[in-house]
Structure formats: structure tokens, C-alpha cells
Amino acid sequence: MGRINSILVVTPNYPFKDNQVYPFVKNLCEQFIKMGYIVTVISPQSITSLILHRKKMRPKRWIDIISDKKLIVYQPYYITFPFKYHDINNILIRLCLKLFFKKNKMKQDVVYSHFWNSAYAVMPFAKKNNIPLFVATGESEIKALFSTKFGLKRLKEYVKGVICVSSKNRDESIALGLTTYNKCDVFPNGVNAELFYKRDRMKCRKLLGFPQDAFIVAYVGWFIDRKGSLRVSEAINRVGNVNSFFIGKGEQEPKCNGILFKGSLLHEDIPVYLCAADIFVLPTLHEGCCNAVIEAMACGLPIVSSNLPFNWDVLDTSNSIMIDPNNIEEIADAIRTLRDDVHKRKALADGAIVKARSLTIEQRAESILKFMENRM
């Protein structure tokens, strides 16, 4: 059993100013820091992606202030190709980190990589310096990351432990030959209970200018097919007499009747919207473990979401109606049921809060640190 004082977090992205991507990474880093650990983040940024999406390059090194403490974020530049060339991209990001570590000396006790790609990229550094490497697997589809087995055997052998956000991610990682069962444990994503908690619904509606007597459906996620924004939109139109808001952005913009709000928000502004809603609907097709679902539960919302394995660790009949995410009529029936059955809606809302109490970021961070220290 080892003792950890400093953690190097390697991740594909990290929140920066008004670009609130990967807030779950920052939440975990913040909790590590609150627990007294020193945290450094490396998040390489693709020049190709920035140009294609017309985004500004971030500084290569900047400071994030978390709980009055400084967290250094390094964001070296590298070039990528279209996603279908993911094997080449994996090699390019590995080269990027190799050059970075050649110029910057790191002396952390442990490397915590967000997702398998990051673990593949940072493994040579960890192995050269005899630093334990852990992987957080939270990908929606791990199978799309590697088309060849190049270098994966050494990765499988060197990784000390795998933090899985769901049983689905654990089983998929094992099936792909990335790890073994005895190296894995399941830690569903955790919610920031200081930010996401149940508030007075009518007060929230008054604050947002929403009608007091409406039945309101909440959706939080990208406006893309995988998340199901258009399926929710169509289901709402089939039900009728329903208001809604859609928090997110993307090409598949919902256009149903009764939309009260549609667009992006800062992460810290989302709880008030959730607490103004009656239910949360997200017919997503692929996830690791969906943060938006857990955050909605923490705000006391019954959930309508997919009856697929990635949800089975956090959803059941006590807090949700689980549906075929491709079946719009099933989605509509679930919305209709919760609109018309007040007692069922209340029971599932109570169940959601109970489940969310066991899924806090504090509990998750403590469990992950204990898991890593036990495997060092």
C-alpha cells in the first residue's frame, strides 16, 4: 500500500473560461485538492480541431484557482487527423507528451489518466519514471478508440488499476483486452452536492420567468442523435400540453411546441433550471455513466432514460422509467405517465434523491484514492 501526495491528471480536455467542457474532470480535481493532494493537469490541445471549430488556442500553461489553491494546467499543442485515423492520432498525442515531458520535469506520485487514449499516450512517461498509472474509463464507446493492438499489451501489463464509471465500461474494457477483472472497480460518476440539490420549484420558476402551473420536461445534453434531442422533441409534440427546456448545443436542434429555453449555460447555472422542471428526459444511446442524469437526480427529478447497461448502476424502478431510447412512442408514454400520475412522479423523485445521496463527488474521490493507494 502506497501513500499518494501528488497526482498528475492527463485528460483530453479541461474547462477554460466560457468553454465548460469536461466539468467532471475539474470536479474531481477540486475534490482531490480539498482532500489535501497536489494536482497538476495535462490536457493537450489539437491545433487541427481548434482551426476547424474556429476556436482560440488556449495558453500552453495557465493557472486554475480551486478552493483558493493553484492548479497548474499544461496544454501543449499537437496536430490530429480525422477521427477514422484514431490510431495515428494516438501516436501523435503520445509524441506530443514525449516532447512535453522532455522539456518539463514531473515528479508526481501517481498518474491518473482520463480515458484509455490518455493512458496510452502517457504510459511511456509513467513507465520510464516508475510512476503507477491508473485509468478512468468513462468513454461512451471504448471500441472506437483503437483499431489495432499496437502497444496495448504493454499498456495492459503496466496499468495498476482501472476506475470504471459503470459495469458496462468495465466489461467493455475487459472484452477489448485492455485490462482484467481483478484490476477494475466500479465508481459511478459523482455529483457536486453543494451545487446540485433540490430547491423550491416555484421560486426557481419565478426566477426564470417560467409558468408556475406548467408541466416542464428538462433535457441537458448535446443536440445530437446519440443524446436524443430530436427524439425528445418529437415525443413532447406527441404528448401535447407540455413545456420544456433544452440545455446544450449541436446540429439537431429541438423544435417542439412549448420550449421555454434552448441553448448553452454555464455549468453552475444549470441547477436552477433543473429545479424548475418536473422530470428529466434523456434517451441517450451510448454513455459511460451520464453526469447529467445524476445531477438531475440530485435536484429531485424523476428520470426517463435508456434501458441500456450504462444506466444500470444508477437507475432502477425506484427513480426512473427506463425506455428503449430509439422508440419515440415509449418516450412519449413515459412523459405522459409522469405528467398525469402525480403519485408516481413524487415516488420516483424521492427515489432519485435517495440514490443521488450515494453518488456524491466527495464519496467518489475518497473511494478512488483508497483504491489507488491499495494498488500501489
mmCIF file of C-alpha atoms in Angstrom:
data_model
loop_
_atom_site.group_PDB
_atom_site.id
_atom_site.type_symbol
_atom_site.label_atom_id
_atom_site.label_comp_id
_atom_site.label_asym_id
_atom_site.label_seq_id
_atom_site.Cartn_x
_atom_site.Cartn_y
_atom_site.Cartn_z
ATOM 1 C CA MET A 1 0.000 0.000 0.000
ATOM 2 C CA GLY A 2 1.452 3.349 -1.093
ATOM 3 C CA ARG A 3 0.903 6.896 0.055
ATOM 4 C CA ILE A 4 -0.132 9.494 -2.525
ATOM 5 C CA ASN A 5 0.687 13.186 -2.108
ATOM 6 C CA SER A 6 0.687 14.475 -5.701
ATOM 7 C CA ILE A 7 -1.423 13.470 -8.706
ATOM 8 C CA LEU A 8 -0.804 14.086 -12.401
ATOM 9 C CA VAL A 9 -4.137 14.128 -14.260
ATOM 10 C CA VAL A 10 -3.950 13.565 -18.034
ATOM 11 C CA THR A 11 -7.187 14.352 -19.860
ATOM 12 C CA PRO A 12 -8.426 15.138 -23.399
ATOM 13 C CA ASN A 13 -9.983 18.387 -22.194
ATOM 14 C CA TYR A 14 -10.467 20.682 -19.206
ATOM 15 C CA PRO A 15 -12.832 23.632 -18.528
ATOM 16 C CA PHE A 16 -11.487 27.046 -19.527
ATOM 17 C CA LYS A 17 -13.337 30.356 -19.080
ATOM 18 C CA ASP A 18 -16.603 30.116 -21.049
ATOM 19 C CA ASN A 19 -15.780 26.712 -22.557
ATOM 20 C CA GLN A 20 -17.093 24.417 -19.842
ATOM 21 C CA VAL A 21 -16.072 21.082 -21.342
ATOM 22 C CA TYR A 22 -15.319 18.101 -19.090
ATOM 23 C CA PRO A 23 -16.622 19.732 -15.882
ATOM 24 C CA PHE A 24 -16.463 16.290 -14.217
ATOM 25 C CA VAL A 25 -12.647 16.367 -14.516
ATOM 26 C CA LYS A 26 -12.466 19.703 -12.727
ATOM 27 C CA ASN A 27 -14.933 18.497 -10.076
ATOM 28 C CA LEU A 28 -12.722 15.523 -9.273
ATOM 29 C CA CYS A 29 -9.540 17.632 -9.262
ATOM 30 C CA GLU A 30 -11.238 20.114 -6.940
ATOM 31 C CA GLN A 31 -12.159 17.338 -4.547
ATOM 32 C CA PHE A 32 -8.631 15.904 -4.595
ATOM 33 C CA ILE A 33 -7.314 19.369 -3.718
ATOM 34 C CA LYS A 34 -9.844 19.783 -0.891
ATOM 35 C CA MET A 35 -8.562 16.485 0.484
ATOM 36 C CA GLY A 36 -5.040 17.936 0.629
ATOM 37 C CA TYR A 37 -3.472 16.485 -2.529
ATOM 38 C CA ILE A 38 -1.332 18.392 -5.029
ATOM 39 C CA VAL A 39 -2.855 18.154 -8.512
ATOM 40 C CA THR A 40 -1.371 19.015 -11.915
ATOM 41 C CA VAL A 41 -3.300 18.688 -15.171
ATOM 42 C CA ILE A 42 -2.014 17.984 -18.683
ATOM 43 C CA SER A 43 -4.595 18.428 -21.436
ATOM 44 C CA PRO A 44 -3.067 18.563 -24.951
ATOM 45 C CA GLN A 45 -4.988 20.705 -27.417
ATOM 46 C CA SER A 46 -5.364 19.788 -31.073
ATOM 47 C CA ILE A 47 -4.453 22.655 -33.394
ATOM 48 C CA THR A 48 -6.425 20.945 -36.163
ATOM 49 C CA SER A 49 -9.600 20.790 -34.088
ATOM 50 C CA LEU A 50 -9.245 24.395 -32.932
ATOM 51 C CA ILE A 51 -8.937 25.636 -36.512
ATOM 52 C CA LEU A 52 -11.851 23.531 -37.800
ATOM 53 C CA HIS A 53 -14.137 24.690 -34.992
ATOM 54 C CA ARG A 54 -12.867 28.275 -35.147
ATOM 55 C CA LYS A 55 -11.794 28.336 -31.528
ATOM 56 C CA LYS A 56 -8.954 30.283 -29.983
ATOM 57 C CA MET A 57 -5.891 28.465 -28.745
ATOM 58 C CA ARG A 58 -5.537 28.374 -25.007
ATOM 59 C CA PRO A 59 -2.241 29.235 -23.298
ATOM 60 C CA LYS A 60 0.208 26.361 -23.105
ATOM 61 C CA ARG A 61 0.351 26.894 -19.353
ATOM 62 C CA TRP A 62 -2.203 28.563 -17.141
ATOM 63 C CA ILE A 63 -3.420 28.563 -13.535
ATOM 64 C CA ASP A 64 -6.824 27.401 -12.341
ATOM 65 C CA ILE A 65 -7.736 28.569 -8.832
ATOM 66 C CA ILE A 66 -9.559 25.822 -6.946
ATOM 67 C CA SER A 67 -10.532 26.306 -3.309
ATOM 68 C CA ASP A 68 -8.021 29.179 -3.061
ATOM 69 C CA LYS A 69 -5.228 26.881 -4.246
ATOM 70 C CA LYS A 70 -3.370 26.936 -7.546
ATOM 71 C CA LEU A 71 -3.726 24.099 -10.010
ATOM 72 C CA ILE A 72 -1.326 24.255 -12.960
ATOM 73 C CA VAL A 73 -2.839 23.266 -16.305
ATOM 74 C CA TYR A 74 -0.485 22.438 -19.175
ATOM 75 C CA GLN A 75 -1.979 22.402 -22.667
ATOM 76 C CA PRO A 76 0.703 21.632 -25.288
ATOM 77 C CA TYR A 77 -0.239 21.785 -28.961
ATOM 78 C CA TYR A 78 -0.348 18.871 -31.367
ATOM 79 C CA ILE A 79 -1.827 18.012 -34.762
ATOM 80 C CA THR A 80 -4.582 15.457 -35.383
ATOM 81 C CA PHE A 81 -6.269 13.830 -38.360
ATOM 82 C CA PRO A 82 -9.974 12.937 -38.819
ATOM 83 C CA PHE A 83 -11.371 10.518 -36.237
ATOM 84 C CA LYS A 84 -11.160 7.476 -38.535
ATOM 85 C CA TYR A 85 -7.367 7.765 -38.237
ATOM 86 C CA HIS A 86 -7.527 7.333 -34.464
ATOM 87 C CA ASP A 87 -4.522 5.008 -34.366
ATOM 88 C CA ILE A 88 -2.386 7.722 -35.960
ATOM 89 C CA ASN A 89 -3.848 10.294 -33.572
ATOM 90 C CA ASN A 90 -2.985 8.069 -30.611
ATOM 91 C CA ILE A 91 0.639 8.014 -31.770
ATOM 92 C CA LEU A 92 0.653 11.782 -32.351
ATOM 93 C CA ILE A 93 -0.592 12.576 -28.863
ATOM 94 C CA ARG A 94 1.967 10.159 -27.429
ATOM 95 C CA LEU A 95 4.705 12.052 -29.308
ATOM 96 C CA CYS A 96 3.255 15.330 -28.046
ATOM 97 C CA LEU A 97 3.544 14.166 -24.443
ATOM 98 C CA LYS A 98 7.015 12.741 -25.038
ATOM 99 C CA LEU A 99 8.226 16.172 -26.167
ATOM 100 C CA PHE A 100 6.396 17.842 -23.292
ATOM 101 C CA PHE A 101 7.991 15.642 -20.634
ATOM 102 C CA LYS A 102 11.395 16.155 -22.229
ATOM 103 C CA LYS A 103 11.047 19.890 -21.549
ATOM 104 C CA ASN A 104 9.122 19.698 -18.266
ATOM 105 C CA LYS A 105 10.180 17.601 -15.302
ATOM 106 C CA MET A 106 7.307 15.941 -13.432
ATOM 107 C CA LYS A 107 7.648 14.206 -10.054
ATOM 108 C CA GLN A 108 4.105 13.158 -9.186
ATOM 109 C CA ASP A 109 3.361 10.063 -7.115
ATOM 110 C CA VAL A 110 0.689 8.750 -9.457
ATOM 111 C CA VAL A 111 -0.687 9.349 -12.962
ATOM 112 C CA TYR A 112 -4.480 9.436 -13.270
ATOM 113 C CA SER A 113 -5.469 9.302 -16.941
ATOM 114 C CA HIS A 114 -8.953 10.204 -18.054
ATOM 115 C CA PHE A 115 -9.814 7.530 -20.560
ATOM 116 C CA TRP A 116 -7.836 4.886 -22.384
ATOM 117 C CA ASN A 117 -6.407 7.187 -25.070
ATOM 118 C CA SER A 118 -4.742 9.324 -22.420
ATOM 119 C CA ALA A 119 -3.374 6.240 -20.693
ATOM 120 C CA TYR A 120 -1.886 5.032 -23.974
ATOM 121 C CA ALA A 121 -0.277 8.439 -24.540
ATOM 122 C CA VAL A 122 1.224 8.873 -21.065
ATOM 123 C CA MET A 123 2.274 5.259 -20.452
ATOM 124 C CA PRO A 124 5.883 5.631 -21.744
ATOM 125 C CA PHE A 125 6.494 8.520 -19.313
ATOM 126 C CA ALA A 126 4.950 6.665 -16.380
ATOM 127 C CA LYS A 127 6.880 3.503 -17.122
ATOM 128 C CA LYS A 128 10.212 5.294 -17.633
ATOM 129 C CA ASN A 129 9.852 7.050 -14.274
ATOM 130 C CA ASN A 130 8.304 4.071 -12.463
ATOM 131 C CA ILE A 131 5.133 6.011 -11.631
ATOM 132 C CA PRO A 132 1.947 3.993 -11.065
ATOM 133 C CA LEU A 133 -0.585 4.545 -13.865
ATOM 134 C CA PHE A 134 -4.346 4.400 -13.345
ATOM 135 C CA VAL A 135 -7.064 4.713 -15.977
ATOM 136 C CA ALA A 136 -10.508 6.260 -15.544
ATOM 137 C CA THR A 137 -12.691 4.654 -18.186
ATOM 138 C CA GLY A 138 -15.785 6.749 -18.841
ATOM 139 C CA GLU A 139 -15.975 6.597 -22.637
ATOM 140 C CA SER A 140 -19.341 6.226 -24.334
ATOM 141 C CA GLU A 141 -17.783 3.746 -26.791
ATOM 142 C CA ILE A 142 -14.351 2.359 -25.990
ATOM 143 C CA LYS A 143 -14.315 0.092 -29.036
ATOM 144 C CA ALA A 144 -13.916 3.065 -31.362
ATOM 145 C CA LEU A 145 -10.618 4.177 -29.846
ATOM 146 C CA PHE A 146 -8.197 1.525 -31.100
ATOM 147 C CA SER A 147 -8.387 -0.392 -34.384
ATOM 148 C CA THR A 148 -5.082 -2.165 -33.867
ATOM 149 C CA LYS A 149 -3.403 -3.822 -30.884
ATOM 150 C CA PHE A 150 -0.196 -1.795 -31.284
ATOM 151 C CA GLY A 151 1.278 -1.153 -27.853
ATOM 152 C CA LEU A 152 -1.828 -2.283 -25.979
ATOM 153 C CA LYS A 153 -0.237 -5.378 -24.443
ATOM 154 C CA ARG A 154 2.337 -3.237 -22.629
ATOM 155 C CA LEU A 155 -0.415 -0.844 -21.558
ATOM 156 C CA LYS A 156 -2.469 -3.712 -20.148
ATOM 157 C CA GLU A 157 0.539 -5.005 -18.204
ATOM 158 C CA TYR A 158 1.644 -1.636 -16.798
ATOM 159 C CA VAL A 159 -1.695 -0.147 -15.675
ATOM 160 C CA LYS A 160 -2.105 -0.644 -11.928
ATOM 161 C CA GLY A 161 -5.855 -0.199 -11.762
ATOM 162 C CA VAL A 162 -8.919 0.821 -13.747
ATOM 163 C CA ILE A 163 -11.571 3.171 -12.366
ATOM 164 C CA CYS A 164 -14.781 2.316 -14.246
ATOM 165 C CA VAL A 165 -17.778 4.652 -14.221
ATOM 166 C CA SER A 166 -20.112 1.728 -14.906
ATOM 167 C CA SER A 167 -20.206 -2.031 -15.087
ATOM 168 C CA LYS A 168 -20.683 -1.571 -18.819
ATOM 169 C CA ASN A 169 -17.342 0.239 -19.123
ATOM 170 C CA ARG A 170 -15.615 -2.397 -17.018
ATOM 171 C CA ASP A 171 -16.996 -5.250 -19.119
ATOM 172 C CA GLU A 172 -16.208 -3.494 -22.401
ATOM 173 C CA SER A 173 -12.615 -2.747 -21.311
ATOM 174 C CA ILE A 174 -12.104 -6.404 -20.402
ATOM 175 C CA ALA A 175 -13.714 -7.676 -23.620
ATOM 176 C CA LEU A 176 -11.374 -5.491 -25.687
ATOM 177 C CA GLY A 177 -8.356 -6.968 -23.922
ATOM 178 C CA LEU A 178 -7.365 -3.674 -22.279
ATOM 179 C CA THR A 179 -7.429 -4.980 -18.723
ATOM 180 C CA THR A 180 -8.504 -7.792 -16.425
ATOM 181 C CA TYR A 181 -11.350 -8.057 -13.943
ATOM 182 C CA ASN A 182 -9.097 -8.039 -10.875
ATOM 183 C CA LYS A 183 -7.663 -4.640 -11.837
ATOM 184 C CA CYS A 184 -11.081 -2.977 -12.091
ATOM 185 C CA ASP A 185 -13.590 -1.452 -9.737
ATOM 186 C CA VAL A 186 -16.778 0.466 -10.495
ATOM 187 C CA PHE A 187 -17.150 4.058 -9.271
ATOM 188 C CA PRO A 188 -20.205 5.758 -10.854
ATOM 189 C CA ASN A 189 -19.780 9.461 -11.535
ATOM 190 C CA GLY A 190 -20.341 11.742 -8.558
ATOM 191 C CA VAL A 191 -22.369 14.918 -8.239
ATOM 192 C CA ASN A 192 -21.280 18.159 -6.589
ATOM 193 C CA ALA A 193 -23.897 18.234 -3.832
ATOM 194 C CA GLU A 194 -23.015 21.837 -2.974
ATOM 195 C CA LEU A 195 -24.201 22.875 -6.441
ATOM 196 C CA PHE A 196 -26.820 20.283 -7.414
ATOM 197 C CA TYR A 197 -29.506 19.915 -4.762
ATOM 198 C CA LYS A 198 -33.289 20.255 -4.559
ATOM 199 C CA ARG A 199 -34.568 23.829 -4.466
ATOM 200 C CA ASP A 200 -38.076 25.255 -4.243
ATOM 201 C CA ARG A 201 -39.635 24.654 -7.661
ATOM 202 C CA MET A 202 -41.952 27.662 -7.689
ATOM 203 C CA LYS A 203 -39.171 30.040 -6.633
ATOM 204 C CA CYS A 204 -36.953 28.719 -9.414
ATOM 205 C CA ARG A 205 -39.729 29.157 -11.968
ATOM 206 C CA LYS A 206 -40.355 32.702 -10.825
ATOM 207 C CA LEU A 207 -36.645 33.470 -11.081
ATOM 208 C CA LEU A 208 -36.506 32.113 -14.640
ATOM 209 C CA GLY A 209 -39.847 33.519 -15.756
ATOM 210 C CA PHE A 210 -41.343 30.051 -16.302
ATOM 211 C CA PRO A 211 -45.112 29.450 -15.850
ATOM 212 C CA GLN A 212 -45.999 28.299 -12.345
ATOM 213 C CA ASP A 213 -48.629 25.727 -13.347
ATOM 214 C CA ALA A 214 -46.885 24.114 -16.337
ATOM 215 C CA PHE A 215 -45.599 20.561 -16.601
ATOM 216 C CA ILE A 216 -41.952 21.036 -17.618
ATOM 217 C CA VAL A 217 -39.571 18.494 -19.161
ATOM 218 C CA ALA A 218 -35.832 19.076 -18.752
ATOM 219 C CA TYR A 219 -33.186 17.980 -21.272
ATOM 220 C CA VAL A 220 -29.449 18.524 -20.737
ATOM 221 C CA GLY A 221 -27.016 17.264 -23.356
ATOM 222 C CA TRP A 222 -25.608 17.818 -26.824
ATOM 223 C CA PHE A 223 -28.162 18.320 -29.579
ATOM 224 C CA ILE A 224 -27.044 15.183 -31.403
ATOM 225 C CA ASP A 225 -28.556 11.824 -32.324
ATOM 226 C CA ARG A 226 -26.615 9.927 -29.659
ATOM 227 C CA LYS A 227 -28.154 12.037 -26.898
ATOM 228 C CA GLY A 228 -31.615 12.112 -28.475
ATOM 229 C CA SER A 229 -32.605 15.785 -28.608
ATOM 230 C CA LEU A 230 -34.891 15.282 -31.640
ATOM 231 C CA ARG A 231 -36.448 12.141 -30.160
ATOM 232 C CA VAL A 232 -37.379 14.082 -27.027
ATOM 233 C CA SER A 233 -38.700 16.945 -29.151
ATOM 234 C CA GLU A 234 -40.923 14.610 -31.189
ATOM 235 C CA ALA A 235 -42.127 12.773 -28.086
ATOM 236 C CA ILE A 236 -43.170 16.054 -26.462
ATOM 237 C CA ASN A 237 -45.176 17.002 -29.543
ATOM 238 C CA ARG A 238 -46.955 13.638 -29.440
ATOM 239 C CA VAL A 239 -47.897 14.104 -25.780
ATOM 240 C CA GLY A 240 -49.053 17.718 -26.055
ATOM 241 C CA ASN A 241 -49.709 20.186 -23.240
ATOM 242 C CA VAL A 242 -46.058 20.000 -22.140
ATOM 243 C CA ASN A 243 -43.450 22.719 -21.712
ATOM 244 C CA SER A 244 -39.740 22.061 -21.884
ATOM 245 C CA PHE A 245 -36.234 23.457 -21.911
ATOM 246 C CA PHE A 246 -33.207 22.104 -23.738
ATOM 247 C CA ILE A 247 -29.762 22.938 -22.363
ATOM 248 C CA GLY A 248 -26.988 22.236 -24.849
ATOM 249 C CA LYS A 249 -26.000 22.870 -28.423
ATOM 250 C CA GLY A 250 -25.482 20.981 -31.673
ATOM 251 C CA GLU A 251 -26.827 20.338 -35.139
ATOM 252 C CA GLN A 252 -30.050 18.542 -34.110
ATOM 253 C CA GLU A 253 -31.813 21.492 -32.559
ATOM 254 C CA PRO A 254 -35.189 20.647 -30.967
ATOM 255 C CA LYS A 255 -38.226 22.464 -32.326
ATOM 256 C CA CYS A 256 -41.186 21.123 -30.344
ATOM 257 C CA ASN A 257 -44.043 23.239 -29.063
ATOM 258 C CA GLY A 258 -43.749 24.887 -25.662
ATOM 259 C CA ILE A 259 -39.978 25.378 -25.412
ATOM 260 C CA LEU A 260 -39.216 27.822 -22.592
ATOM 261 C CA PHE A 261 -35.451 27.917 -23.095
ATOM 262 C CA LYS A 262 -32.969 26.474 -25.575
ATOM 263 C CA GLY A 263 -29.206 26.957 -25.566
ATOM 264 C CA SER A 264 -25.979 26.627 -23.615
ATOM 265 C CA LEU A 265 -25.457 27.576 -19.975
ATOM 266 C CA LEU A 266 -22.558 27.694 -17.589
ATOM 267 C CA HIS A 267 -22.450 24.527 -15.522
ATOM 268 C CA GLU A 268 -23.145 26.403 -12.302
ATOM 269 C CA ASP A 269 -26.364 27.889 -13.790
ATOM 270 C CA ILE A 270 -27.930 24.526 -14.665
ATOM 271 C CA PRO A 271 -29.221 23.532 -11.182
ATOM 272 C CA VAL A 272 -31.796 26.324 -11.012
ATOM 273 C CA TYR A 273 -33.231 25.184 -14.354
ATOM 274 C CA LEU A 274 -33.349 21.550 -13.245
ATOM 275 C CA CYS A 275 -35.111 22.504 -10.034
ATOM 276 C CA ALA A 276 -37.740 24.363 -12.074
ATOM 277 C CA ALA A 277 -38.615 21.185 -14.004
ATOM 278 C CA ASP A 278 -40.906 18.265 -13.199
ATOM 279 C CA ILE A 279 -38.960 15.466 -14.907
ATOM 280 C CA PHE A 280 -35.686 14.856 -16.769
ATOM 281 C CA VAL A 281 -35.628 13.070 -20.124
ATOM 282 C CA LEU A 282 -32.512 11.816 -21.925
ATOM 283 C CA PRO A 283 -32.886 8.874 -24.367
ATOM 284 C CA THR A 284 -29.153 8.555 -24.914
ATOM 285 C CA LEU A 285 -27.743 5.695 -26.987
ATOM 286 C CA HIS A 286 -24.214 5.414 -25.613
ATOM 287 C CA GLU A 287 -22.636 6.564 -22.343
ATOM 288 C CA GLY A 288 -20.026 5.680 -19.815
ATOM 289 C CA CYS A 289 -22.090 6.973 -16.906
ATOM 290 C CA CYS A 290 -24.072 10.116 -17.634
ATOM 291 C CA ASN A 291 -23.292 13.040 -15.321
ATOM 292 C CA ALA A 292 -26.414 14.903 -16.450
ATOM 293 C CA VAL A 293 -28.647 12.075 -15.201
ATOM 294 C CA ILE A 294 -27.008 12.032 -11.765
ATOM 295 C CA GLU A 295 -27.166 15.827 -11.488
ATOM 296 C CA ALA A 296 -30.876 15.760 -12.343
ATOM 297 C CA MET A 297 -31.483 13.106 -9.675
ATOM 298 C CA ALA A 298 -29.684 15.232 -7.106
ATOM 299 C CA CYS A 299 -32.131 18.029 -7.931
ATOM 300 C CA GLY A 300 -35.050 15.693 -7.205
ATOM 301 C CA LEU A 301 -36.190 14.863 -10.725
ATOM 302 C CA PRO A 302 -37.689 11.553 -11.858
ATOM 303 C CA ILE A 303 -35.655 10.237 -14.792
ATOM 304 C CA VAL A 304 -36.745 8.969 -18.188
ATOM 305 C CA SER A 305 -33.717 7.406 -19.825
ATOM 306 C CA SER A 306 -32.367 4.404 -21.678
ATOM 307 C CA ASN A 307 -32.847 0.794 -20.615
ATOM 308 C CA LEU A 308 -29.230 0.067 -21.559
ATOM 309 C CA PRO A 309 -26.344 -1.305 -19.418
ATOM 310 C CA PHE A 310 -24.575 2.041 -18.904
ATOM 311 C CA ASN A 311 -27.566 3.182 -16.806
ATOM 312 C CA TRP A 312 -27.971 0.058 -14.692
ATOM 313 C CA ASP A 313 -25.591 1.141 -11.916
ATOM 314 C CA VAL A 314 -27.556 4.327 -11.167
ATOM 315 C CA LEU A 315 -31.125 3.854 -12.461
ATOM 316 C CA ASP A 316 -33.850 1.390 -11.465
ATOM 317 C CA THR A 317 -37.599 1.341 -10.866
ATOM 318 C CA SER A 318 -37.212 3.422 -7.688
ATOM 319 C CA ASN A 319 -36.042 6.544 -9.530
ATOM 320 C CA SER A 320 -36.794 6.192 -13.227
ATOM 321 C CA ILE A 321 -38.789 4.918 -16.152
ATOM 322 C CA MET A 322 -36.320 3.181 -18.438
ATOM 323 C CA ILE A 323 -37.238 3.097 -22.113
ATOM 324 C CA ASP A 324 -35.963 1.973 -25.493
ATOM 325 C CA PRO A 325 -34.073 5.167 -26.470
ATOM 326 C CA ASN A 326 -34.967 4.723 -30.155
ATOM 327 C CA ASN A 327 -38.686 4.274 -29.517
ATOM 328 C CA ILE A 328 -40.300 7.714 -29.574
ATOM 329 C CA GLU A 329 -43.683 6.331 -28.535
ATOM 330 C CA GLU A 330 -42.127 4.777 -25.403
ATOM 331 C CA ILE A 331 -40.528 8.113 -24.567
ATOM 332 C CA ALA A 332 -43.878 9.844 -25.078
ATOM 333 C CA ASP A 333 -45.701 7.278 -22.907
ATOM 334 C CA ALA A 334 -43.206 7.795 -20.076
ATOM 335 C CA ILE A 335 -43.613 11.582 -20.248
ATOM 336 C CA ARG A 336 -47.401 11.212 -20.341
ATOM 337 C CA THR A 337 -47.395 8.828 -17.380
ATOM 338 C CA LEU A 338 -45.337 11.163 -15.215
ATOM 339 C CA ARG A 339 -47.398 14.173 -16.228
ATOM 340 C CA ASP A 340 -50.700 12.509 -15.332
ATOM 341 C CA ASP A 341 -49.675 10.393 -12.318
ATOM 342 C CA VAL A 342 -48.640 12.770 -9.555
ATOM 343 C CA HIS A 343 -48.078 9.986 -7.018
ATOM 344 C CA LYS A 344 -45.692 8.065 -9.298
ATOM 345 C CA ARG A 345 -43.848 11.273 -10.114
ATOM 346 C CA LYS A 346 -43.423 12.010 -6.396
ATOM 347 C CA ALA A 347 -42.259 8.454 -5.635
ATOM 348 C CA LEU A 348 -39.620 8.499 -8.367
ATOM 349 C CA ALA A 349 -38.482 11.982 -7.323
ATOM 350 C CA ASP A 350 -37.954 10.750 -3.762
ATOM 351 C CA GLY A 351 -36.098 7.707 -5.072
ATOM 352 C CA ALA A 352 -33.862 9.914 -7.205
ATOM 353 C CA ILE A 353 -32.775 11.976 -4.193
ATOM 354 C CA VAL A 354 -32.041 8.848 -2.146
ATOM 355 C CA LYS A 355 -29.864 7.405 -4.906
ATOM 356 C CA ALA A 356 -28.056 10.691 -5.505
ATOM 357 C CA ARG A 357 -27.011 10.827 -1.848
ATOM 358 C CA SER A 358 -24.789 7.806 -2.501
ATOM 359 C CA LEU A 359 -23.282 9.376 -5.607
ATOM 360 C CA THR A 360 -21.502 12.500 -4.337
ATOM 361 C CA ILE A 361 -18.153 13.642 -5.687
ATOM 362 C CA GLU A 362 -16.742 13.571 -2.134
ATOM 363 C CA GLN A 363 -17.548 9.875 -1.711
ATOM 364 C CA ARG A 364 -16.258 9.086 -5.186
ATOM 365 C CA ALA A 365 -12.931 10.887 -4.712
ATOM 366 C CA GLU A 366 -12.330 9.198 -1.352
ATOM 367 C CA SER A 367 -13.087 5.763 -2.829
ATOM 368 C CA ILE A 368 -10.834 6.343 -5.838
ATOM 369 C CA LEU A 369 -7.908 7.492 -3.678
ATOM 370 C CA LYS A 370 -8.308 4.480 -1.411
ATOM 371 C CA PHE A 371 -8.453 2.180 -4.462
ATOM 372 C CA MET A 372 -5.265 3.658 -5.920
ATOM 373 C CA GLU A 373 -3.321 3.600 -2.664
ATOM 374 C CA ASN A 374 -4.287 -0.048 -2.083
ATOM 375 C CA ARG A 375 -2.951 -0.993 -5.528
ATOM 376 C CA MET A 376 0.390 0.825 -5.333
#
